[in-house]
Tab-separated table of C-alpha atoms in Angstrom:
chain	number	residue	atom	x	y	z
A	57	ASP	CA	-0.148	0.238	-0.095
A	58	ARG	CA	1.330	3.699	-0.850
A	59	ARG	CA	0.096	6.716	0.571
A	60	ASN	CA	1.718	9.698	0.624
A	61	GLY	CA	5.066	8.587	-0.887
A	62	ASN	CA	5.403	6.198	2.070
A	63	THR	CA	5.098	2.476	1.904
A	64	PHE	CA	3.409	1.120	4.458
A	65	ILE	CA	3.099	-3.116	5.568
A	66	ARG	CA	0.106	-3.717	6.281
A	67	PRO	CA	-0.150	-5.528	9.587
A	68	CYS	CA	-1.028	-9.071	10.175
A	69	ARG	CA	-4.123	-11.037	10.688
A	70	CYS	CA	-2.917	-11.640	14.435
A	71	CYS	CA	-2.749	-7.967	14.892
A	72	HIS	CA	-6.154	-6.554	13.830
A	73	SER	CA	-7.559	-7.577	10.671
A	74	GLY	CA	-5.331	-5.534	8.359
A	75	ARG	CA	-6.122	-2.284	9.678
A	76	LEU	CA	-3.628	-0.071	11.459
A	77	GLN	CA	-4.640	1.126	14.654
A	78	THR	CA	-2.895	4.505	15.775
A	79	ARG	CA	-2.596	6.178	18.869
A	80	PRO	CA	-4.212	9.763	19.301
A	81	ALA	CA	-1.452	12.393	17.977
A	82	SER	CA	-0.775	13.237	21.710
A	83	ARG	CA	0.188	10.121	22.438
A	84	THR	CA	2.527	9.229	19.542
A	85	THR	CA	6.321	9.199	20.429
A	86	ARG	CA	8.568	11.977	19.311
A	87	SER	CA	9.392	9.696	16.261
A	88	GLY	CA	6.016	9.503	15.164
A	89	ALA	CA	5.504	6.237	16.119
A	90	GLN	CA	1.991	4.406	15.463
A	91	ALA	CA	1.094	1.620	17.714
A	92	CYS	CA	-0.520	-1.833	16.335
A	93	ILE	CA	-0.567	-4.691	18.749
A	94	GLY	CA	1.911	-7.101	18.374
A	95	PHE	CA	4.221	-4.341	16.489
A	96	LEU	CA	5.324	-1.002	16.657
A	97	HIS	CA	5.260	0.524	13.598
A	98	GLN	CA	7.629	3.667	13.085
A	99	ILE	CA	7.130	6.041	9.865
A	100	GLY	CA	9.863	8.431	9.453
A	101	LYS	CA	12.136	9.938	6.861
A	102	ASP	CA	15.579	8.744	5.579
A	103	ARG	CA	18.542	11.024	4.950
A	104	GLY	CA	17.564	11.258	0.978
A	105	GLY	CA	13.939	12.505	2.227
A	106	LYS	CA	12.460	9.242	1.101
A	107	GLY	CA	9.997	7.584	3.283
A	108	ARG	CA	10.243	4.340	4.813
A	109	HIS	CA	8.773	2.011	7.610
A	110	ARG	CA	10.223	0.540	10.037
A	111	VAL	CA	8.391	-3.044	11.797
A	112	THR	CA	9.467	-4.102	15.264
A	113	PRO	CA	8.139	-7.378	16.877
A	114	SER	CA	6.711	-6.669	19.935
A	115	HIS	CA	9.454	-9.452	21.670
A	116	ALA	CA	12.048	-11.757	20.615
A	117	TYR	CA	11.106	-15.328	20.543
A	118	LEU	CA	13.184	-17.647	22.513
A	119	PRO	CA	11.819	-21.119	21.575
A	120	GLY	CA	10.582	-22.725	25.018
A	121	LEU	CA	11.658	-19.304	26.964
A	122	THR	CA	9.303	-16.874	25.554
A	123	PRO	CA	5.913	-16.837	24.032
A	124	ARG	CA	5.456	-18.054	20.441
A	125	HIS	CA	4.058	-15.329	17.973
A	126	PRO	CA	0.792	-16.031	16.450
A	127	ASP	CA	0.604	-18.385	13.208
A	128	GLY	CA	1.079	-16.128	9.956
A	129	CYS	CA	2.314	-12.944	11.909
A	130	PHE	CA	4.923	-12.162	9.554
A	131	ASP	CA	2.854	-13.104	6.524
A	132	ALA	CA	2.444	-9.791	5.125
A	133	ILE	CA	6.100	-9.170	5.141
A	134	ARG	CA	6.979	-12.563	4.252
A	135	GLN	CA	4.395	-12.270	1.121
A	136	THR	CA	6.497	-8.941	-0.235
A	137	VAL	CA	8.885	-11.789	-2.045
A	138	ASP	CA	7.347	-12.798	-5.390
A	139	ARG	CA	8.952	-16.146	-7.493
A	140	GLY	CA	10.353	-14.181	-10.404
A	141	MET	CA	11.919	-11.106	-8.912
A	142	THR	CA	15.464	-10.456	-9.484
A	143	VAL	CA	17.979	-10.620	-6.797
A	144	GLN	CA	17.887	-6.487	-6.708
A	145	GLU	CA	14.486	-6.865	-6.405
A	146	LEU	CA	14.715	-9.131	-3.591
A	147	ALA	CA	17.111	-6.944	-1.648
A	148	ALA	CA	14.713	-4.105	-1.550
A	149	THR	CA	12.355	-6.126	-0.147
A	150	PRO	CA	10.784	-5.498	3.256
A	151	ALA	CA	11.662	-9.048	4.003
A	152	PHE	CA	15.249	-8.739	3.126
A	153	ASN	CA	15.543	-5.501	4.824
A	154	LEU	CA	13.791	-6.246	8.083
A	155	GLY	CA	15.529	-9.839	8.316
A	156	LYS	CA	19.045	-7.933	8.168
A	157	THR	CA	17.623	-5.213	10.555
A	158	TRP	CA	16.244	-7.476	12.914
A	159	ILE	CA	19.707	-10.012	13.096
A	160	GLU	CA	21.458	-6.481	14.085
A	161	THR	CA	18.897	-5.846	16.748
A	162	GLY	CA	18.710	-9.097	18.277
A	163	PHE	CA	15.232	-10.886	16.362
A	164	TYR	CA	17.004	-13.780	15.144
A	165	TRP	CA	13.959	-16.134	14.818
A	166	GLU	CA	11.960	-13.369	13.547
A	167	ALA	CA	14.723	-12.694	10.911
A	168	HIS	CA	15.021	-16.234	9.911
A	169	GLU	CA	11.229	-16.472	9.166
A	170	VAL	CA	11.151	-13.233	6.919
A	171	LEU	CA	14.311	-14.339	5.070
A	172	GLU	CA	13.303	-17.950	4.513
A	173	PRO	CA	11.031	-17.199	1.397
A	174	ILE	CA	14.117	-15.240	-0.088
A	175	TRP	CA	16.021	-18.497	0.365
A	176	LEU	CA	13.183	-20.908	-1.234
A	177	ILE	CA	12.956	-19.255	-4.252
A	178	LEU	CA	16.435	-18.704	-5.232
A	179	PRO	CA	18.202	-21.029	-7.845
A	180	ASP	CA	19.658	-24.071	-5.721
A	181	ALA	CA	23.354	-24.035	-5.677
A	182	SER	CA	23.512	-20.369	-6.768
A	183	PRO	CA	25.845	-17.914	-4.541
A	184	ASP	CA	22.835	-15.395	-3.823
A	185	ARG	CA	21.034	-18.736	-2.287
A	186	TYR	CA	23.947	-19.323	-0.318
A	187	PHE	CA	24.572	-15.895	0.916
A	188	ILE	CA	20.647	-15.872	2.351
A	189	GLN	CA	21.442	-18.911	3.642
A	190	SER	CA	24.416	-17.718	5.888
A	191	MET	CA	21.928	-14.999	6.801
A	192	ILE	CA	19.681	-17.608	8.205
A	193	GLN	CA	21.986	-19.671	9.676
A	194	THR	CA	23.972	-16.405	11.463
A	195	ALA	CA	20.319	-15.470	12.909
A	196	ASN	CA	20.324	-19.384	14.037
A	197	ALA	CA	23.605	-19.320	15.780
A	198	LEU	CA	22.847	-16.281	17.512
A	199	LEU	CA	19.703	-17.333	18.788
A	200	LYS	CA	21.100	-20.507	20.223
A	201	GLN	CA	24.047	-18.468	21.863
A	202	ARG	CA	20.985	-16.315	23.305
A	203	MET	CA	19.359	-19.558	24.677
A	204	GLY	CA	22.511	-20.850	26.138
A	205	ARG	CA	23.603	-23.259	23.604
A	206	GLY	CA	26.851	-22.611	23.516
A	207	ALA	CA	28.121	-25.397	21.688
A	208	ALA	CA	25.237	-25.277	18.962
A	209	ALA	CA	25.759	-21.899	18.385
A	210	ARG	CA	29.467	-22.736	17.436
A	211	ARG	CA	28.309	-25.643	15.399
A	212	ILE	CA	26.196	-23.504	13.350
A	213	VAL	CA	28.945	-20.720	12.967
A	214	GLY	CA	30.809	-23.376	10.884
A	215	LEU	CA	27.782	-24.374	8.832
A	216	ALA	CA	27.402	-20.224	8.321
A	217	ARG	CA	31.153	-19.642	7.244
A	218	ALA	CA	30.746	-22.676	5.047
A	219	ALA	CA	27.622	-21.240	3.268
A	220	LEU	CA	29.561	-17.947	3.135
A	221	VAL	CA	32.443	-19.380	1.001
A	222	SER	CA	30.093	-20.388	-1.552
A	223	ALA	CA	28.379	-17.464	-1.670
A	224	HIS	CA	31.631	-15.254	-2.465
A	225	PRO	CA	31.533	-13.233	-4.107
A	226	VAL	CA	27.941	-11.446	-3.828
A	227	LYS	CA	27.590	-7.523	-3.881
A	228	SER	CA	23.849	-7.880	-5.278
A	229	TRP	CA	22.521	-7.122	-1.631
A	230	GLY	CA	24.174	-4.429	-0.302
A	231	ILE	CA	25.971	-6.063	2.008
A	232	ASP	CA	28.800	-8.708	1.667
A	233	SER	CA	30.424	-11.367	3.876
A	234	ALA	CA	31.864	-8.855	6.161
A	235	TRP	CA	28.226	-7.699	7.279
A	236	VAL	CA	28.068	-11.786	8.173
A	237	GLU	CA	30.930	-12.490	9.532
A	238	ASN	CA	30.815	-9.258	11.777
A	239	GLN	CA	27.602	-10.567	13.077
A	240	LEU	CA	29.115	-14.437	13.502
A	241	ALA	CA	31.831	-12.525	15.367
A	242	LYS	CA	29.205	-11.825	18.167
A	243	VAL	CA	29.164	-15.708	18.999
A	244	GLN	CA	31.244	-16.811	21.773
């Protein structure tokens, strides 16, 4: 949905039947945040003056430790990926950009959820598929570490690095292997 030059991601059914519920103007945050059950939708301007939409999950899901997000909660984001998109188009989707942001901000399970549809549609054994696989495995390794499963985290780091080697060189995503390695370096 495009309105006034800003891109909006329709909230998922788990939030409230697809209608964006906003706080009265007196109750919005200084960044102009609009509240949605389960997510915080922030609308702002980037440095180039283009509208952007940030979506942050209500909480980071840690299997066995925190509540799981409702089924279908990320469908609106996952559905921004279509078979037949070019790598450049995939790199511009909310699914990719939120997946990257969520890895950086500690929403590891959620990042995996939104990156998976990209991985599924990329050609088998392609460098781009290996690159997305390395991102998903990075999210998984960081999730395992947060859950206190250090040995599993370190094992998955090896898998992520192997995928990254198969992805080399990849430059179409706006990030490169150094970004993935920086995230993997967080695993102890």
